[in-house]
Amino acid sequence: MFYREAGDFKTSYAADNQTFPIAFDRYRYWVVLAIAFLVMPFIINDYWANALLIPFLIYAIAAIGLNILTGYCGQVSLGTGAFMAVGAYSCYKLMTAFPDVSILIHVVLAGGITAMVGAAFGLPSLRIKGFYLAVATLAAQFFLVWLFNKVPWFYNNSASGQISAPERFVFGVPVTGANTDAWAVYLVCLVFVTGSAIIARNMTRGSMGRKWMAIRDMDIAAEIIGVNPLRAKLSAFAVSSFFVGISGALFFSVYLGAVEVGEVFGINKSFLVLFMVIIGGLGSIFGSFAGAAFIVCLPVVLKLIGVDLFGWPPDLVAHFNLIIVGLLIMFFLIKEPHGLAQLWRVAKEKLRLWPFPH
Amino acid sequence: MNETATPQMQDQTLEDYTTADGRKIGGVMMDLKSITLRFGGLIAINDISFNIRQGEIRAIIGPNGAGKSSMLNVISGFYQPQEGEVWFMGKKRPTMRPYKVARQGIARTFQNIALFEGMTVLDNIMTGRLNFMKTGWVAQSIWLGSAKKEETINRQKVEEIIDFLEIQTIRKTPVGRLPYGLKKRVELARALAAEPNLLLLDEPMAGMNVEEKEDMSRFILDVNDEFGTTIALIEHDMGVVMDLSDRVVVMDYGKKIGDGTPDEVRNNQEVIEAYLGVSHD
């Protein structure tokens, strides 16, 4: 009975404009944050952190990034993996060039560098749309991966061609390298996720977000209302790449520790993040989280059920995972292009009237 | 007929005057001089000149394919004419992109509604205020101070327009769910939110029933009266055009065949021929 807007009167436009207009949502938001920050670090263990929580948090940042570009601004991108690689390699170069600067600053700077690269690769969007733009970003995907393999400067001439993160500390606690604790890595990722989500939400609800959405829904009308298409599209590419770059930097530095670019940041990664956005919901920050959680959790859940419960061979379960994701992509594209977020919204609307639908 | 009619119509006095219902009509706001627009071999607009005066309601009429919408597209900067000059507010307008034209204070609606379907009514109308929102991206991303304040100020303006057009109840509804007539009204609201000097309406009453037309006519008159907005509109419903407009331009096959007050145009032989047809024997 407490989950409804009835009786929750807004007396100012600012109050009407807040992120969670329903009081219950606001309280829940704070409760979730409190649990994530104050409870989880104490109960976390290595398995759950590495299998679920940390990849979920990092992919959520990437999904937020891609969602800004594809969900809010309507520009399809298949270059997410490459932009993550840009974030990872910038972070690596910064870490090795300036060992005394905090890793947190490096990660943010890596995001900034990726933003510039992303904006440059967004230039074709001024001329082409849809599938053709997707192909243009595909070119970015292959070109950047090739570049990071080809030019030894990017991996500091290491013999293996890999980049590996040196040990770095935040407040005296190691967060990269071999001797990290799960809770420290988790907290670093959590801080970045929270920051990214808040910034993304603020940008999408203000005039920037409206420009992006106007371009997405009808670019001609947007231009006639006074939106500069060049600036709107390039800013979407830049902001999107900023988040994707941060997620790439975190993926490399605190999660994997060592990266071979073709393997980790290949075209598969681009599709994986795109699937998260499609399943989670285009044009919704919550959807980015839902999609990331879904794609990260599915293999783990299937393994629990299939391998541990029924004793099926692991490769069969892995194939099941692919089949389910494929089917879901088709289902969502046909039935619900706005993904889990929209299903959640519809469920709320129906429940509000339940059991009298009219 | 043309030889006698046209010079007389061109010779319009440009002194300020007050209409019968007490609206003030000022000097020339937009002056289109010998506009010619071609698409390859097709001449969409052929050497057309007319002007729009401050505060008036100016109608552009003509049969299908006469080039009316192209004319509006020239005014809003969407098409660049091959020949001719566009003068706005006493200055010759250089070739410019539509978003810059919008910033000069020209807003428009479209023949086939061009709303942002994925956004709510409120967000759609708020896009009309984009040119008034100047906060940088840093302030927006942390949603502090200026961004929040600016949002509230512009929301206030938008709410005034929502009240004015009587669409309070659908404020938070996604536009995709609205019926046709309301969409037209929301589109008008979005154009009004830009506080334009010149408002271009491309068939604002197309596909409406009589009551909706009456509503829309009332809104158009109120906009003109209360905000002093100059309006140029394309409309096929002759009754509406004759009732609403101060002056009418008639186009046919890309040419101007008449220009003047509704009464003058109604009695123009060439206009009658264009609309009713004439036997060629």
XYZ file of C-alpha atoms in Angstrom:
639
model
C 0.000 0.000 0.000
C 2.951 2.298 0.387
C 4.077 1.875 -3.224
C 2.019 4.500 -4.973
C 2.010 8.159 -5.775
C -1.386 8.849 -4.235
C -1.088 11.339 -1.401
C 2.513 12.104 -2.322
C 1.955 15.667 -3.485
C 4.692 17.688 -5.110
C 4.757 21.357 -4.302
C 7.660 22.454 -6.470
C 8.924 21.655 -9.946
C 12.223 20.536 -8.464
C 10.417 17.960 -6.349
C 8.403 16.804 -9.340
C 11.605 16.474 -11.299
C 13.588 14.248 -8.995
C 14.948 10.913 -10.051
C 12.619 8.863 -7.878
C 9.299 10.707 -7.635
C 7.745 7.976 -5.486
C 8.774 8.085 -1.848
C 9.159 4.320 -1.584
C 11.621 4.329 -4.501
C 13.690 6.972 -2.779
C 13.939 5.021 0.439
C 14.760 1.848 -1.450
C 17.501 3.651 -3.370
C 19.163 4.698 -0.127
C 18.731 1.253 1.388
C 20.320 -0.400 -1.644
C 23.202 2.055 -1.534
C 23.676 1.484 2.181
C 23.726 -2.288 1.774
C 26.091 -2.070 -1.172
C 28.528 0.194 0.632
C 28.224 -0.834 4.273
C 27.165 -4.476 4.310
C 28.489 -6.150 1.176
C 32.204 -5.455 1.764
C 32.038 -7.465 4.987
C 30.279 -10.523 3.637
C 31.862 -10.679 0.201
C 34.104 -13.629 -0.714
C 36.465 -14.159 -3.627
C 34.247 -16.475 -5.619
C 31.158 -14.272 -5.591
C 33.170 -11.150 -6.161
C 35.030 -12.475 -9.191
C 32.208 -14.476 -10.720
C 29.362 -12.059 -10.184
C 29.688 -8.787 -8.404
C 32.757 -7.205 -9.966
C 31.945 -8.131 -13.569
C 28.388 -6.971 -12.962
C 29.537 -3.583 -11.703
C 32.043 -3.100 -14.515
C 29.663 -4.213 -17.238
C 27.001 -1.952 -15.759
C 29.258 1.038 -16.421
C 29.844 -0.119 -20.002
C 26.122 -0.691 -20.463
C 25.325 2.784 -19.139
C 27.804 4.158 -21.643
C 26.399 2.270 -24.602
C 22.870 3.046 -23.474
C 23.557 6.761 -23.655
C 24.714 6.388 -27.225
C 22.274 3.783 -28.508
C 19.346 4.063 -26.138
C 19.239 7.812 -25.666
C 20.799 9.193 -28.827
C 19.785 6.397 -31.195
C 23.228 5.833 -32.699
C 24.076 2.153 -33.015
C 27.619 1.248 -32.067
C 29.478 -2.024 -32.406
C 32.752 -0.517 -31.211
C 32.207 -0.874 -27.471
C 34.913 -3.514 -27.091
C 37.446 -1.321 -28.832
C 36.542 1.685 -26.714
C 36.952 -0.454 -23.617
C 40.373 -1.350 -24.973
C 41.172 2.344 -25.388
C 40.269 2.834 -21.730
C 42.372 -0.154 -20.693
C 45.437 0.845 -22.676
C 45.236 4.512 -21.648
C 44.969 3.392 -18.059
C 47.973 1.101 -18.518
C 50.077 3.803 -20.150
C 49.137 6.296 -17.439
C 49.834 3.805 -14.661
C 53.281 3.016 -15.969
C 54.159 6.589 -16.937
C 52.990 8.217 -13.691
C 53.329 5.584 -10.979
C 52.847 8.093 -8.170
C 49.427 9.318 -9.235
C 46.396 7.569 -7.769
C 44.866 4.803 -9.848
C 41.466 6.402 -9.366
C 42.642 9.483 -11.236
C 44.140 7.301 -13.943
C 40.844 5.553 -14.464
C 38.994 8.846 -14.844
C 41.661 10.182 -17.195
C 41.445 6.972 -19.221
C 37.734 7.692 -19.552
C 38.568 11.178 -20.784
C 40.968 9.869 -23.417
C 38.391 7.345 -24.578
C 35.838 10.149 -24.812
C 38.048 11.980 -27.287
C 38.702 8.833 -29.318
C 35.002 8.022 -29.258
C 34.048 11.486 -30.468
C 36.520 11.140 -33.335
C 35.019 7.808 -34.356
C 31.574 9.357 -33.976
C 32.211 11.754 -36.836
C 30.719 9.394 -39.464
C 27.406 9.573 -37.579
C 26.887 13.056 -38.987
C 26.469 11.558 -42.432
C 25.234 8.013 -41.933
C 22.658 6.323 -39.772
C 21.481 2.934 -38.634
C 23.141 -0.135 -40.118
C 25.685 1.892 -42.002
C 26.820 3.636 -38.852
C 27.029 0.257 -37.126
C 29.385 -0.859 -39.856
C 31.463 2.293 -39.475
C 31.846 1.655 -35.742
C 32.701 -1.948 -36.580
C 35.640 -0.515 -38.485
C 36.676 1.278 -35.296
C 36.444 -2.022 -33.446
C 38.824 -3.847 -35.762
C 41.133 -0.927 -36.384
C 41.748 -0.136 -32.714
C 42.339 -3.758 -31.735
C 44.748 -4.108 -34.640
C 46.484 -0.894 -33.592
C 46.992 -2.021 -30.002
C 48.463 -5.287 -31.240
C 50.635 -3.720 -33.883
C 52.273 -0.787 -32.129
C 54.615 -1.971 -29.329
C 54.504 1.449 -27.658
C 51.011 0.701 -26.396
C 52.144 -2.377 -24.459
C 55.526 -0.934 -23.488
C 57.359 -3.436 -25.735
C 56.524 -6.335 -23.450
C 57.551 -9.687 -24.903
C 54.116 -11.280 -24.642
C 52.284 -8.364 -26.214
C 50.068 -8.301 -23.140
C 49.549 -5.471 -20.733
C 49.545 -6.273 -17.044
C 48.625 -3.935 -14.249
C 51.358 -3.078 -11.736
C 50.426 -3.039 -8.069
C 48.707 0.186 -7.008
C 47.197 1.244 -3.716
C 44.207 3.296 -2.653
C 44.529 4.509 0.949
C 47.267 1.936 1.492
C 45.118 -0.974 0.330
C 46.197 -2.791 -2.846
C 43.535 -2.657 -5.543
C 45.536 -3.840 -8.543
C 48.208 -6.486 -8.928
C 48.408 -9.921 -7.351
C 47.606 -9.238 -3.705
C 44.201 -7.645 -3.860
C 41.297 -8.294 -1.561
C 37.870 -8.828 -3.025
C 36.236 -6.173 -0.887
C 38.707 -3.454 -1.922
C 38.266 -4.150 -5.620
C 34.530 -4.320 -5.088
C 34.452 -0.942 -3.373
C 36.501 0.724 -6.116
C 34.131 -0.600 -8.762
C 31.118 0.340 -6.682
C 32.284 3.936 -6.327
C 32.695 4.231 -10.077
C 29.350 2.602 -10.802
C 27.523 4.882 -8.401
C 29.227 7.953 -9.808
C 28.585 6.893 -13.399
C 24.933 6.147 -12.789
C 24.304 9.468 -11.047
C 26.113 11.458 -13.725
C 24.364 9.554 -16.516
C 20.987 10.099 -14.911
C 21.598 13.812 -14.438
C 22.777 14.262 -17.995
C 19.862 12.368 -19.473
C 17.182 14.225 -17.537
C 18.446 17.690 -18.401
C 18.733 19.590 -21.639
C 21.584 17.394 -22.897
C 19.456 14.292 -22.570
C 16.552 15.968 -24.325
C 18.800 16.920 -27.212
C 19.966 13.330 -27.519
C 16.461 11.931 -27.339
C 15.206 14.496 -29.839
C 17.910 13.403 -32.271
C 16.994 9.771 -31.617
C 13.259 10.199 -32.138
C 13.289 12.539 -35.127
C 16.472 14.239 -36.172
C 14.847 16.627 -38.657
C 12.409 17.979 -36.114
C 15.224 18.215 -33.585
C 17.241 20.401 -35.887
C 14.273 22.638 -36.619
C 13.635 23.092 -32.908
C 17.204 24.340 -32.507
C 19.337 21.276 -31.739
C 22.737 21.355 -33.353
C 22.971 17.768 -34.646
C 26.744 17.814 -34.817
C 27.188 18.783 -31.206
C 24.425 16.529 -29.942
C 25.739 13.427 -31.690
C 29.382 14.032 -30.900
C 28.615 14.795 -27.265
C 26.678 11.525 -27.055
C 29.642 9.674 -28.507
C 32.014 11.420 -26.104
C 29.949 10.871 -22.956
C 29.197 7.297 -23.929
C 32.842 6.560 -24.619
C 33.817 8.169 -21.334
C 31.834 5.592 -19.394
C 32.895 2.752 -21.681
C 36.511 3.822 -21.237
C 36.169 3.801 -17.450
C 34.705 0.335 -17.567
C 37.533 -0.834 -19.838
C 40.132 0.655 -17.521
C 38.562 -1.063 -14.505
C 38.153 -4.319 -16.394
C 41.844 -4.360 -17.141
C 43.344 -2.894 -13.993
C 41.318 -4.165 -11.074
C 39.476 -7.161 -12.495
C 41.657 -9.099 -14.936
C 45.053 -7.629 -14.113
C 46.499 -8.723 -17.456
C 44.956 -8.325 -20.877
C 45.551 -9.530 -24.406
C 43.562 -7.082 -26.465
C 42.190 -9.342 -29.206
C 40.902 -11.860 -26.698
C 39.372 -9.584 -24.114
C 38.221 -6.580 -26.103
C 37.246 -8.243 -29.358
C 33.988 -7.981 -31.247
C 32.427 -10.444 -28.801
C 32.700 -7.882 -26.059
C 30.936 -5.298 -28.219
C 28.060 -7.681 -28.800
C 27.932 -8.707 -25.163
C 27.438 -5.114 -24.021
C 24.949 -4.488 -26.820
C 22.961 -7.532 -25.643
C 22.950 -6.162 -22.116
C 21.527 -2.901 -23.355
C 18.897 -4.565 -25.511
C 17.781 -7.044 -22.866
C 17.975 -4.495 -20.071
C 16.205 -1.738 -21.915
C 17.212 0.924 -24.395
C 16.960 4.406 -22.984
C 16.958 3.499 -19.306
C 19.713 3.680 -16.712
C 17.984 1.048 -14.618
C 17.865 -1.125 -17.734
C 21.646 -0.961 -18.023
C 21.928 -2.466 -14.556
C 19.231 -5.042 -15.226
C 20.842 -6.117 -18.492
C 24.318 -6.337 -17.005
C 23.030 -8.312 -14.044
C 21.114 -10.649 -16.314
C 23.950 -11.417 -18.704
C 26.477 -11.820 -15.887
C 24.199 -13.936 -13.721
C 22.791 -16.233 -16.385
C 25.876 -18.446 -16.879
C 26.427 -18.666 -13.141
C 22.824 -19.592 -12.440
C 22.785 -22.114 -15.286
C 25.954 -23.668 -13.960
C 24.454 -23.939 -10.491
C 21.347 -25.600 -11.827
C 22.817 -27.639 -14.666
C 26.204 -28.780 -13.474
C 25.853 -28.792 -9.722
C 22.217 -29.857 -9.444
C 21.614 -32.144 -12.421
C 25.195 -33.144 -13.138
C 25.115 -32.175 -16.835
C 28.438 -31.725 -18.624
C 29.686 -28.095 -18.365
C 30.014 -27.572 -22.117
C 26.352 -28.455 -22.595
C 25.402 -25.851 -20.010
C 27.638 -23.284 -21.711
C 25.823 -23.923 -24.975
C 22.496 -23.558 -23.218
C 23.642 -20.157 -22.090
C 24.263 -19.079 -25.685
C 20.933 -20.444 -26.847
C 18.999 -18.695 -24.092
C 20.699 -15.359 -24.698
C 20.043 -15.693 -28.429
C 16.387 -16.502 -27.918
C 15.975 -13.659 -25.461
C 17.546 -11.180 -27.851
C 15.044 -12.200 -30.510
C 12.195 -12.090 -28.030
C 13.058 -8.622 -26.792
C 13.753 -7.178 -30.216
C 10.373 -8.359 -31.465
C 8.171 -8.101 -28.403
C 9.682 -5.509 -26.111
C 12.386 -3.293 -27.594
C 12.600 -1.439 -24.308
C 13.663 -4.538 -22.454
C 13.459 -5.570 -18.849
C 13.109 -1.962 -17.740
C 9.880 -1.633 -19.719
C 8.556 -4.961 -18.422
C 9.198 -3.691 -14.918
C 7.420 -0.420 -15.715
C 4.404 -2.197 -17.200
C 4.245 -4.568 -14.250
C 4.198 -1.593 -11.885
C 1.454 0.108 -13.871
C -0.671 -3.027 -13.873
C -0.112 -3.721 -10.201
C -1.144 -0.193 -9.351
C -4.621 -0.906 -10.667
C -4.770 -4.538 -9.626
C -7.148 -6.275 -9.152
C -9.429 -3.854 -11.010
C -7.773 -3.130 -14.325
C -10.217 -0.393 -15.387
C -6.880 39.393 -65.242
C -3.403 38.876 -63.923
C -2.132 42.137 -65.381
C -4.714 44.190 -63.595
C -4.932 42.257 -60.377
C -1.317 41.773 -59.452
C -0.016 45.334 -59.462
C -2.899 46.439 -57.360
C -2.244 43.669 -54.834
C 1.470 44.365 -54.733
C 0.744 47.938 -53.898
C -0.057 47.267 -50.301
C 0.334 50.007 -47.817
C 2.963 49.200 -45.234
C 1.891 51.641 -42.593
C 1.012 50.278 -39.185
C -2.668 49.746 -38.714
C -5.098 48.191 -36.317
C -7.427 45.434 -37.398
C -11.146 45.412 -36.795
C -10.681 43.229 -33.732
C -8.033 45.525 -32.304
C -4.770 43.767 -33.126
C -1.843 45.899 -34.170
C -0.136 45.090 -37.434
C 3.362 46.458 -37.835
C 5.990 46.663 -40.532
C 7.460 43.869 -42.600
C 9.013 41.120 -40.494
C 9.898 38.605 -43.140
C 10.408 39.552 -46.734
C 10.850 36.895 -49.383
C 12.251 38.278 -52.594
C 12.036 36.368 -55.881
C 12.481 32.957 -54.308
C 13.132 30.151 -56.767
C 13.582 26.574 -55.561
C 14.385 23.705 -57.888
C 14.764 20.002 -57.331
C 16.719 18.953 -60.375
C 14.473 19.804 -63.283
C 11.401 20.345 -61.157
C 10.667 23.918 -60.205
C 8.942 23.756 -56.851
C 8.845 27.508 -56.306
C 9.073 29.860 -59.224
C 10.091 33.448 -58.533
C 7.801 34.117 -55.611
C 7.902 37.278 -53.535
C 5.760 38.115 -50.582
C 6.145 39.468 -47.134
C 4.904 38.738 -43.650
C 4.158 41.674 -41.383
C 4.677 41.973 -37.676
C 1.693 40.630 -35.761
C -0.381 39.397 -38.628
C -1.774 35.990 -39.473
C -0.655 35.188 -42.964
C -2.094 32.231 -44.814
C -0.522 30.386 -47.694
C -3.047 28.438 -49.729
C -3.106 26.559 -52.980
C -3.919 23.185 -54.481
C -1.842 20.094 -53.706
C 1.685 20.290 -55.040
C 1.589 24.054 -55.348
C 4.798 24.427 -53.342
C 3.338 25.680 -50.061
C 5.239 23.330 -47.809
C 8.406 23.963 -49.784
C 7.881 27.652 -49.126
C 7.659 26.984 -45.400
C 10.760 24.851 -45.616
C 12.600 27.716 -47.259
C 11.531 30.050 -44.465
C 12.621 27.614 -41.764
C 15.952 27.067 -43.478
C 15.364 23.454 -44.341
C 15.661 24.115 -48.073
C 18.061 26.604 -49.563
C 16.534 28.384 -52.549
C 18.691 28.592 -55.673
C 17.653 32.168 -56.298
C 16.176 34.943 -54.257
C 16.709 36.476 -50.875
C 15.188 35.942 -47.473
C 15.034 39.073 -45.341
C 14.203 38.653 -41.687
C 13.854 41.509 -39.201
C 15.263 43.960 -41.704
C 18.397 41.939 -42.418
C 19.251 39.722 -45.322
C 19.604 36.189 -44.049
C 22.684 34.316 -45.192
C 22.519 30.598 -45.925
C 22.126 28.962 -42.554
C 21.316 25.608 -41.019
C 17.796 25.100 -39.613
C 18.925 25.074 -35.979
C 20.376 28.546 -36.424
C 17.155 29.761 -38.001
C 15.363 28.382 -34.949
C 17.628 30.460 -32.715
C 16.601 33.577 -34.591
C 13.088 33.045 -33.327
C 11.333 31.036 -36.006
C 9.456 27.947 -34.834
C 7.253 25.616 -36.792
C 4.979 22.626 -36.773
C 4.852 19.915 -39.402
C 2.199 18.622 -41.739
C 2.754 15.041 -40.572
C 3.326 15.441 -36.894
C 7.008 15.410 -36.011
C 6.956 14.926 -32.277
C 9.508 12.930 -30.331
C 7.444 9.805 -29.804
C 9.609 8.243 -27.145
C 9.403 11.224 -24.801
C 6.601 12.462 -22.569
C 4.499 15.480 -23.472
C 6.390 17.519 -20.904
C 9.795 16.529 -22.299
C 8.615 17.259 -25.813
C 7.560 20.757 -24.878
C 10.741 21.222 -22.864
C 12.757 20.579 -26.022
C 11.206 23.773 -27.316
C 13.073 25.566 -24.514
C 16.469 24.150 -25.469
C 17.624 27.448 -26.870
C 17.070 29.056 -23.496
C 19.044 26.436 -21.600
C 22.672 27.338 -21.432
C 24.055 25.381 -18.494
C 27.271 23.574 -19.317
C 27.649 19.833 -19.187
C 29.631 19.841 -15.946
C 26.882 21.583 -14.005
C 24.317 19.312 -15.617
C 26.168 16.145 -14.767
C 26.171 16.928 -11.054
C 22.750 18.601 -11.177
C 23.629 21.423 -8.895
C 22.896 25.131 -8.784
C 22.445 26.508 -12.239
C 21.255 23.310 -13.913
C 18.528 22.753 -11.366
C 17.505 26.398 -11.346
C 17.395 26.620 -15.107
C 15.290 23.501 -15.303
C 12.777 24.983 -12.867
C 12.583 28.346 -14.615
C 11.979 26.729 -17.973
C 9.522 24.288 -16.477
C 7.566 27.287 -15.249
C 7.339 28.661 -18.777
C 6.350 25.291 -20.157
C 3.630 24.941 -17.550
C 2.202 28.297 -18.656
C 1.960 26.972 -22.188
C 0.471 23.705 -20.950
C -2.199 25.709 -19.143
C -2.755 27.894 -22.162
C -3.357 24.933 -24.465
C -5.319 23.005 -21.844
C -3.227 19.848 -21.889
C -2.524 19.580 -18.153
C -3.849 16.056 -17.809
C -1.541 14.502 -20.378
C 1.654 16.157 -19.147
C 3.407 12.924 -18.189
C 1.981 10.750 -20.968
C 4.365 9.445 -23.616
C 3.472 11.181 -26.872
C 3.201 7.882 -28.748
C 0.023 7.073 -26.814
C -1.857 10.284 -27.633
C -4.620 10.593 -30.209
C -4.002 12.619 -33.345
C -5.726 15.854 -32.335
C -3.821 16.090 -29.070
C -0.542 15.398 -30.823
C -1.186 18.398 -33.036
C -1.784 20.476 -29.944
C 1.391 19.230 -28.278
C 3.326 20.084 -31.383
C 1.927 23.602 -31.249
C 2.933 23.736 -27.596
C 6.480 22.722 -28.436
C 6.713 25.446 -31.054
C 5.259 28.002 -28.628
C 7.724 27.016 -25.919
C 10.461 28.462 -28.087
C 8.760 31.883 -27.727
C 9.041 32.481 -31.465
C 8.691 35.801 -33.213
C 7.411 33.996 -36.246
C 5.399 30.811 -35.971
C 4.985 28.614 -39.028
C 2.077 26.177 -39.015
C 1.935 23.559 -41.741
C -1.688 22.439 -41.995
C -2.481 22.721 -38.283
C -6.026 21.475 -38.863
C -5.468 18.665 -41.333
C -7.476 15.593 -40.474
C -9.410 17.197 -37.645
C -13.132 17.185 -37.016
C -15.117 20.386 -36.699
C -14.744 20.715 -32.941
C -11.029 20.115 -33.015
C -10.741 22.670 -35.774
C -12.648 25.174 -33.690
C -10.342 24.535 -30.745
C -7.255 24.890 -32.868
C -8.541 28.083 -34.509
C -9.189 29.540 -31.094
C -5.665 28.656 -29.977
C -4.143 30.210 -33.068
C -6.094 33.428 -32.574
C -5.215 33.475 -28.870
C -1.523 32.946 -29.550
C -1.550 35.811 -31.992
C -3.550 38.008 -29.670
C -1.908 37.288 -26.314
C 1.715 36.733 -27.266
C 1.684 38.984 -30.328
C 3.232 36.162 -32.320
C 3.294 36.557 -36.057
C 1.858 33.474 -37.708
C 2.191 32.051 -41.182
C 0.004 29.062 -41.832
C -0.819 26.651 -44.589
C -4.363 25.368 -44.554
C -6.759 23.715 -46.925
C -9.984 24.516 -45.097
C -11.059 27.705 -46.855
C -13.555 28.647 -44.178
C -10.820 28.590 -41.560
C -8.367 30.470 -43.743
C -10.800 33.229 -44.610
C -11.852 33.640 -40.980
C -8.431 33.573 -39.396
C -6.045 35.282 -41.686
C -5.309 38.943 -42.305
C -3.732 38.336 -45.670
C -3.531 35.356 -47.972
C -0.970 34.239 -50.537
C -2.260 31.893 -53.208
C 0.137 29.547 -54.944
C -0.376 27.222 -57.870
C 2.277 25.108 -59.615
C 5.032 26.970 -57.818
C 3.784 30.388 -58.866
C 2.087 33.077 -56.897
C -1.315 33.754 -58.379
C -2.809 35.960 -55.734
C -1.927 37.967 -52.676
C -4.140 40.129 -50.530
C -6.902 40.190 -47.971
C -9.261 37.214 -47.896
C -11.894 39.210 -49.736
C -9.540 40.295 -52.471
C -8.301 36.758 -52.946
C -11.778 35.288 -52.946
C -12.760 37.462 -55.883
C -9.534 36.977 -57.825
C -10.368 35.330 -61.142
C -7.133 33.370 -61.351
C -7.591 31.974 -57.860
C -11.103 30.873 -58.691
C -9.802 29.173 -61.823
C -7.046 27.378 -59.916
C -9.469 26.063 -57.355
C -12.512 25.356 -59.466
C -10.827 24.616 -62.757
C -11.612 26.323 -66.026
C -12.538 25.074 -69.450
C -9.849 25.511 -72.057
C -11.830 26.196 -75.203
